[in-house]
XYZ file of N, CA and C in Angstrom:
369
model
N 26.140 -37.426 -19.424
C 26.373 -36.472 -20.506
C 26.564 -37.235 -21.817
N 25.979 -36.773 -22.839
C 26.046 -37.399 -24.159
C 27.414 -37.134 -24.778
N 28.060 -38.177 -25.263
C 29.382 -38.009 -25.871
C 29.286 -37.688 -27.365
N 28.225 -38.152 -28.015
C 28.051 -37.866 -29.438
C 27.365 -36.515 -29.624
N 27.620 -35.914 -30.765
C 27.004 -34.619 -31.059
C 25.677 -34.818 -31.783
N 24.770 -33.876 -31.558
C 23.429 -33.940 -32.135
C 23.392 -33.507 -33.595
N 22.566 -34.202 -34.362
C 22.184 -33.767 -35.707
C 20.769 -33.210 -35.567
N 20.581 -31.978 -36.024
C 19.314 -31.281 -35.817
C 18.678 -30.920 -37.156
N 17.364 -31.095 -37.230
C 16.579 -30.647 -38.379
C 15.607 -29.581 -37.897
N 15.628 -28.416 -38.540
C 14.691 -27.331 -38.253
C 13.644 -27.318 -39.361
N 12.365 -27.404 -38.987
C 11.285 -27.341 -39.969
C 10.412 -26.131 -39.641
N 10.535 -25.108 -40.464
C 9.804 -23.851 -40.268
C 9.726 -23.159 -41.620
N 8.614 -22.508 -41.904
C 8.489 -21.826 -43.193
C 9.140 -20.451 -43.196
N 9.584 -19.964 -42.052
C 10.240 -18.659 -41.963
C 11.755 -18.800 -42.104
N 12.301 -18.210 -43.161
C 13.758 -18.236 -43.356
C 14.468 -17.543 -42.198
N 13.876 -16.468 -41.694
C 14.480 -15.720 -40.585
C 14.601 -16.604 -39.353
N 13.545 -17.332 -39.022
C 13.574 -18.226 -37.856
C 14.594 -19.339 -38.073
N 14.564 -19.962 -39.244
C 15.518 -21.051 -39.510
C 16.954 -20.564 -39.387
N 17.243 -19.395 -39.946
C 18.599 -18.854 -39.878
C 18.991 -18.503 -38.449
N 18.063 -17.897 -37.714
C 18.365 -17.510 -36.326
C 18.625 -18.740 -35.455
N 17.775 -19.746 -35.573
C 17.943 -20.969 -34.785
C 19.224 -21.689 -35.191
N 19.482 -21.777 -36.479
C 20.693 -22.427 -36.969
C 21.942 -21.755 -36.413
N 21.951 -20.443 -36.429
C 23.090 -19.696 -35.892
C 23.222 -19.910 -34.384
N 22.101 -19.864 -33.676
C 22.086 -20.041 -32.227
C 22.618 -21.419 -31.831
N 22.154 -22.457 -32.515
C 22.527 -23.823 -32.157
C 23.891 -24.213 -32.708
N 24.306 -23.575 -33.791
C 25.618 -23.858 -34.366
C 26.761 -23.511 -33.431
N 26.479 -22.674 -32.452
C 27.496 -22.282 -31.476
C 27.638 -23.289 -30.338
N 26.712 -24.230 -30.218
C 26.764 -25.210 -29.137
C 27.785 -26.302 -29.442
N 28.516 -26.711 -28.435
C 29.542 -27.748 -28.612
C 28.947 -29.115 -28.914
N 27.714 -29.365 -28.445
C 27.128 -30.696 -28.634
C 26.261 -30.801 -29.892
N 26.436 -29.860 -30.833
C 25.697 -29.902 -32.098
C 26.665 -30.168 -33.245
N 26.414 -31.261 -33.961
C 27.258 -31.629 -35.100
C 26.816 -30.928 -36.377
N 25.498 -30.950 -36.631
C 24.999 -30.358 -37.873
C 23.577 -29.853 -37.695
N 23.234 -28.866 -38.514
C 21.879 -28.316 -38.532
C 21.410 -28.292 -39.986
N 20.300 -28.974 -40.247
C 19.686 -29.008 -41.571
C 18.359 -28.266 -41.482
N 17.948 -27.642 -42.594
C 16.718 -26.848 -42.582
C 15.753 -27.328 -43.658
N 14.459 -27.285 -43.306
C 13.388 -27.578 -44.260
C 12.281 -26.554 -44.044
N 11.567 -26.207 -45.120
C 10.556 -25.168 -45.031
C 9.120 -25.627 -45.161
N 8.919 -26.946 -45.287
C 7.555 -27.453 -45.470
C 7.479 -28.906 -45.004
N 6.264 -29.418 -44.912
C 6.035 -30.820 -44.582
C 6.746 -31.716 -45.589
N 6.487 -31.472 -46.879
C 7.061 -32.324 -47.924
C 8.583 -32.295 -47.922
N 9.149 -31.123 -47.736
C 10.609 -31.007 -47.686
C 11.160 -31.752 -46.470
N 10.469 -31.656 -45.340
C 10.902 -32.362 -44.130
C 10.847 -33.871 -44.330
N 9.771 -34.370 -44.929
C 9.644 -35.810 -45.177
C 10.756 -36.287 -46.103
N 11.099 -35.484 -47.084
C 12.193 -35.825 -47.991
C 13.512 -35.948 -47.230
N 13.784 -35.001 -46.348
C 15.011 -35.057 -45.536
C 14.968 -36.267 -44.610
N 13.830 -36.484 -43.950
C 13.702 -37.590 -42.997
C 13.802 -38.955 -43.671
N 13.474 -39.040 -44.943
C 13.557 -40.324 -45.642
C 15.000 -40.732 -45.925
N 15.914 -39.781 -45.825
C 17.321 -40.099 -46.082
C 18.170 -40.133 -44.820
N 17.776 -39.373 -43.797
C 18.561 -39.338 -42.561
C 17.678 -38.876 -41.406
N 17.671 -39.640 -40.329
C 16.880 -39.290 -39.152
C 17.753 -38.468 -38.207
N 17.326 -37.246 -37.884
C 18.110 -36.423 -36.960
C 17.912 -36.903 -35.519
N 18.743 -36.417 -34.640
C 18.560 -36.687 -33.212
C 17.462 -35.792 -32.652
N 17.388 -34.570 -33.202
C 16.439 -33.571 -32.719
C 15.745 -32.908 -33.906
N 14.428 -32.775 -33.799
C 13.633 -32.059 -34.790
C 13.005 -30.853 -34.103
N 13.280 -29.666 -34.620
C 12.641 -28.443 -34.144
C 11.539 -28.129 -35.140
N 10.296 -28.141 -34.686
C 9.152 -28.181 -35.591
C 8.127 -27.091 -35.303
N 7.822 -26.306 -36.316
C 6.757 -25.306 -36.229
C 5.417 -25.990 -36.512
N 4.348 -25.460 -35.948
C 3.018 -26.015 -36.213
C 2.507 -25.575 -37.575
N 2.669 -24.305 -37.893
C 2.136 -23.767 -39.148
C 3.150 -23.901 -40.279
N 2.856 -24.807 -41.194
C 3.686 -25.014 -42.377
C 2.823 -24.732 -43.608
N 3.428 -24.425 -44.746
C 2.631 -24.029 -45.909
C 1.790 -25.142 -46.535
N 2.215 -26.397 -46.402
C 1.486 -27.476 -47.067
C 0.650 -28.324 -46.112
N 1.178 -28.685 -44.992
C 0.463 -29.416 -43.942
C 0.940 -28.833 -42.624
N 0.426 -29.346 -41.518
C 0.825 -28.788 -40.223
C 1.958 -29.595 -39.590
N 2.606 -28.977 -38.620
C 3.618 -29.682 -37.846
C 3.014 -30.859 -37.097
N 1.752 -30.740 -36.727
C 1.062 -31.857 -36.068
C 0.926 -33.028 -37.037
N 0.656 -32.743 -38.303
C 0.639 -33.805 -39.322
C 2.004 -34.481 -39.409
N 3.062 -33.690 -39.310
C 4.408 -34.260 -39.375
C 4.699 -35.105 -38.134
N 4.247 -34.663 -36.964
C 4.394 -35.481 -35.752
C 3.714 -36.836 -35.937
N 2.516 -36.827 -36.484
C 1.795 -38.088 -36.739
C 2.568 -38.967 -37.729
N 3.107 -38.352 -38.768
C 3.884 -39.080 -39.776
C 5.125 -39.721 -39.138
N 5.764 -39.000 -38.257
C 6.935 -39.525 -37.540
C 6.534 -40.743 -36.719
N 5.409 -40.652 -36.018
C 4.931 -41.779 -35.214
C 4.573 -42.978 -36.083
N 3.907 -42.734 -37.199
C 3.518 -43.822 -38.107
C 4.729 -44.573 -38.643
N 5.834 -43.860 -38.816
C 7.054 -44.476 -39.335
C 7.995 -44.948 -38.236
N 7.603 -44.750 -36.985
C 8.388 -45.158 -35.814
C 9.803 -44.585 -35.839
N 9.925 -43.365 -36.354
C 11.223 -42.698 -36.344
C 11.492 -42.179 -34.940
N 12.657 -42.470 -34.412
C 13.015 -42.091 -33.044
C 13.864 -40.833 -33.052
N 13.349 -39.785 -32.405
C 14.075 -38.522 -32.282
C 13.376 -37.673 -31.232
N 14.082 -36.700 -30.705
C 13.457 -35.699 -29.847
C 12.765 -34.698 -30.764
N 11.501 -34.388 -30.485
C 10.778 -33.380 -31.256
C 10.444 -32.225 -30.319
N 10.957 -31.059 -30.658
C 10.672 -29.853 -29.889
C 9.835 -28.942 -30.775
N 8.628 -28.685 -30.340
C 7.743 -27.790 -31.074
C 8.206 -26.357 -30.815
N 8.307 -25.571 -31.872
C 8.725 -24.170 -31.768
C 7.684 -23.366 -32.543
N 6.766 -22.728 -31.816
C 5.628 -22.119 -32.493
C 5.079 -20.916 -31.744
N 4.395 -20.056 -32.477
C 3.626 -18.977 -31.859
C 2.265 -19.490 -31.395
N 1.893 -20.685 -31.817
C 0.628 -21.309 -31.416
C 0.849 -22.087 -30.124
N 1.136 -21.371 -29.040
C 1.557 -22.026 -27.802
C 0.439 -22.151 -26.775
N -0.795 -22.224 -27.222
C -1.887 -22.358 -26.257
C -1.950 -23.780 -25.701
N -2.755 -23.967 -24.666
C -2.804 -25.258 -23.979
C -3.295 -26.385 -24.889
N -4.183 -26.083 -25.835
C -4.669 -27.116 -26.747
C -3.513 -27.700 -27.566
N -2.745 -26.835 -28.218
C -1.637 -27.314 -29.049
C -0.566 -27.999 -28.208
N -0.273 -27.450 -27.029
C 0.705 -28.089 -26.145
C 0.263 -29.514 -25.800
N -1.007 -29.680 -25.464
C -1.539 -30.985 -25.090
C -1.493 -31.968 -26.261
N -1.952 -31.541 -27.427
C -1.950 -32.407 -28.610
C -0.526 -32.852 -28.942
N 0.399 -31.913 -28.929
C 1.785 -32.232 -29.286
C 2.427 -33.171 -28.269
N 2.161 -32.966 -26.998
C 2.695 -33.869 -25.965
C 2.147 -35.279 -26.160
N 0.838 -35.387 -26.427
C 0.222 -36.703 -26.643
C 0.830 -37.413 -27.847
N 1.269 -36.640 -28.823
C 1.878 -37.223 -30.021
C 3.383 -37.443 -29.857
N 3.908 -37.161 -28.664
C 5.301 -37.495 -28.385
C 6.297 -36.362 -28.415
N 5.835 -35.120 -28.531
C 6.786 -34.002 -28.513
C 7.518 -33.970 -27.171
N 8.812 -33.748 -27.231
C 9.651 -33.691 -26.040
C 9.423 -32.403 -25.266
N 9.244 -31.300 -25.988
C 9.084 -29.988 -25.356
C 8.326 -29.077 -26.313
N 7.939 -27.926 -25.809
C 7.190 -26.949 -26.601
C 7.731 -25.572 -26.266
N 8.215 -24.858 -27.265
C 8.802 -23.536 -27.067
C 7.935 -22.498 -27.769
N 7.520 -21.492 -27.016
C 6.760 -20.371 -27.563
C 7.753 -19.412 -28.213
N 7.634 -19.223 -29.530
C 8.572 -18.348 -30.254
C 8.617 -16.943 -29.668
N 7.483 -16.450 -29.203
C 7.442 -15.065 -28.735
C 7.838 -14.910 -27.270
N 7.847 -15.991 -26.492
C 8.112 -15.857 -25.056
C 9.405 -16.519 -24.587
N 9.691 -17.722 -25.081
C 10.856 -18.432 -24.535
C 11.745 -19.041 -25.608
N 11.844 -18.369 -26.722
C 12.664 -18.792 -27.851
C 14.130 -19.001 -27.457
N 14.633 -18.130 -26.587
C 16.040 -18.187 -26.187
C 16.360 -19.366 -25.276
N 15.351 -20.159 -24.891
C 15.585 -21.369 -24.095
C 16.090 -22.535 -24.940
N 16.014 -22.417 -26.255
C 16.390 -23.547 -27.117
C 17.777 -24.116 -26.819
N 18.825 -23.297 -26.726
C 20.139 -23.879 -26.421
C 20.154 -24.651 -25.100
N 19.470 -24.138 -24.102
C 19.402 -24.807 -22.801
C 18.665 -26.142 -22.921
N 17.571 -26.150 -23.655
C 16.809 -27.388 -23.854
C 17.656 -28.417 -24.590
N 18.305 -28.006 -25.671
C 19.149 -28.912 -26.465
C 20.277 -29.476 -25.605
N 20.906 -28.629 -24.830
C 22.024 -29.069 -23.987
C 21.578 -30.059 -22.920
N 20.301 -30.015 -22.534
C 19.798 -30.915 -21.505
C 19.325 -32.259 -22.019
N 19.306 -32.462 -23.326
C 18.849 -33.733 -23.901
C 19.968 -34.768 -23.917
N 19.562 -36.028 -23.850
C 20.531 -37.140 -23.918
C 20.322 -37.933 -25.182
């Protein structure tokens, strides 16, 4: 069991999703902080100052894609758990994201409520 609490970054262009996830995860005992970003550029700005333990990442962002951000994370060798949270949950996107190092993939419309369980299971 992890003794330290997680720092989480949510990257999604939907304020409703960011607020819902933030509220959901803020109730977990193993979460220290939740930061939110709404675009690729905003996420890169946050990541340049502090690397979270967990990144919750949507595929569709207004400026670039979440897949672009996954590649950027790999290029910079930033170490974190990346959980894709998207409505684009087909096998193609799941495969691409796994190959790029995503820890898990959550379908917003089908298994969104699994997020607390997934977070609690990470080390």
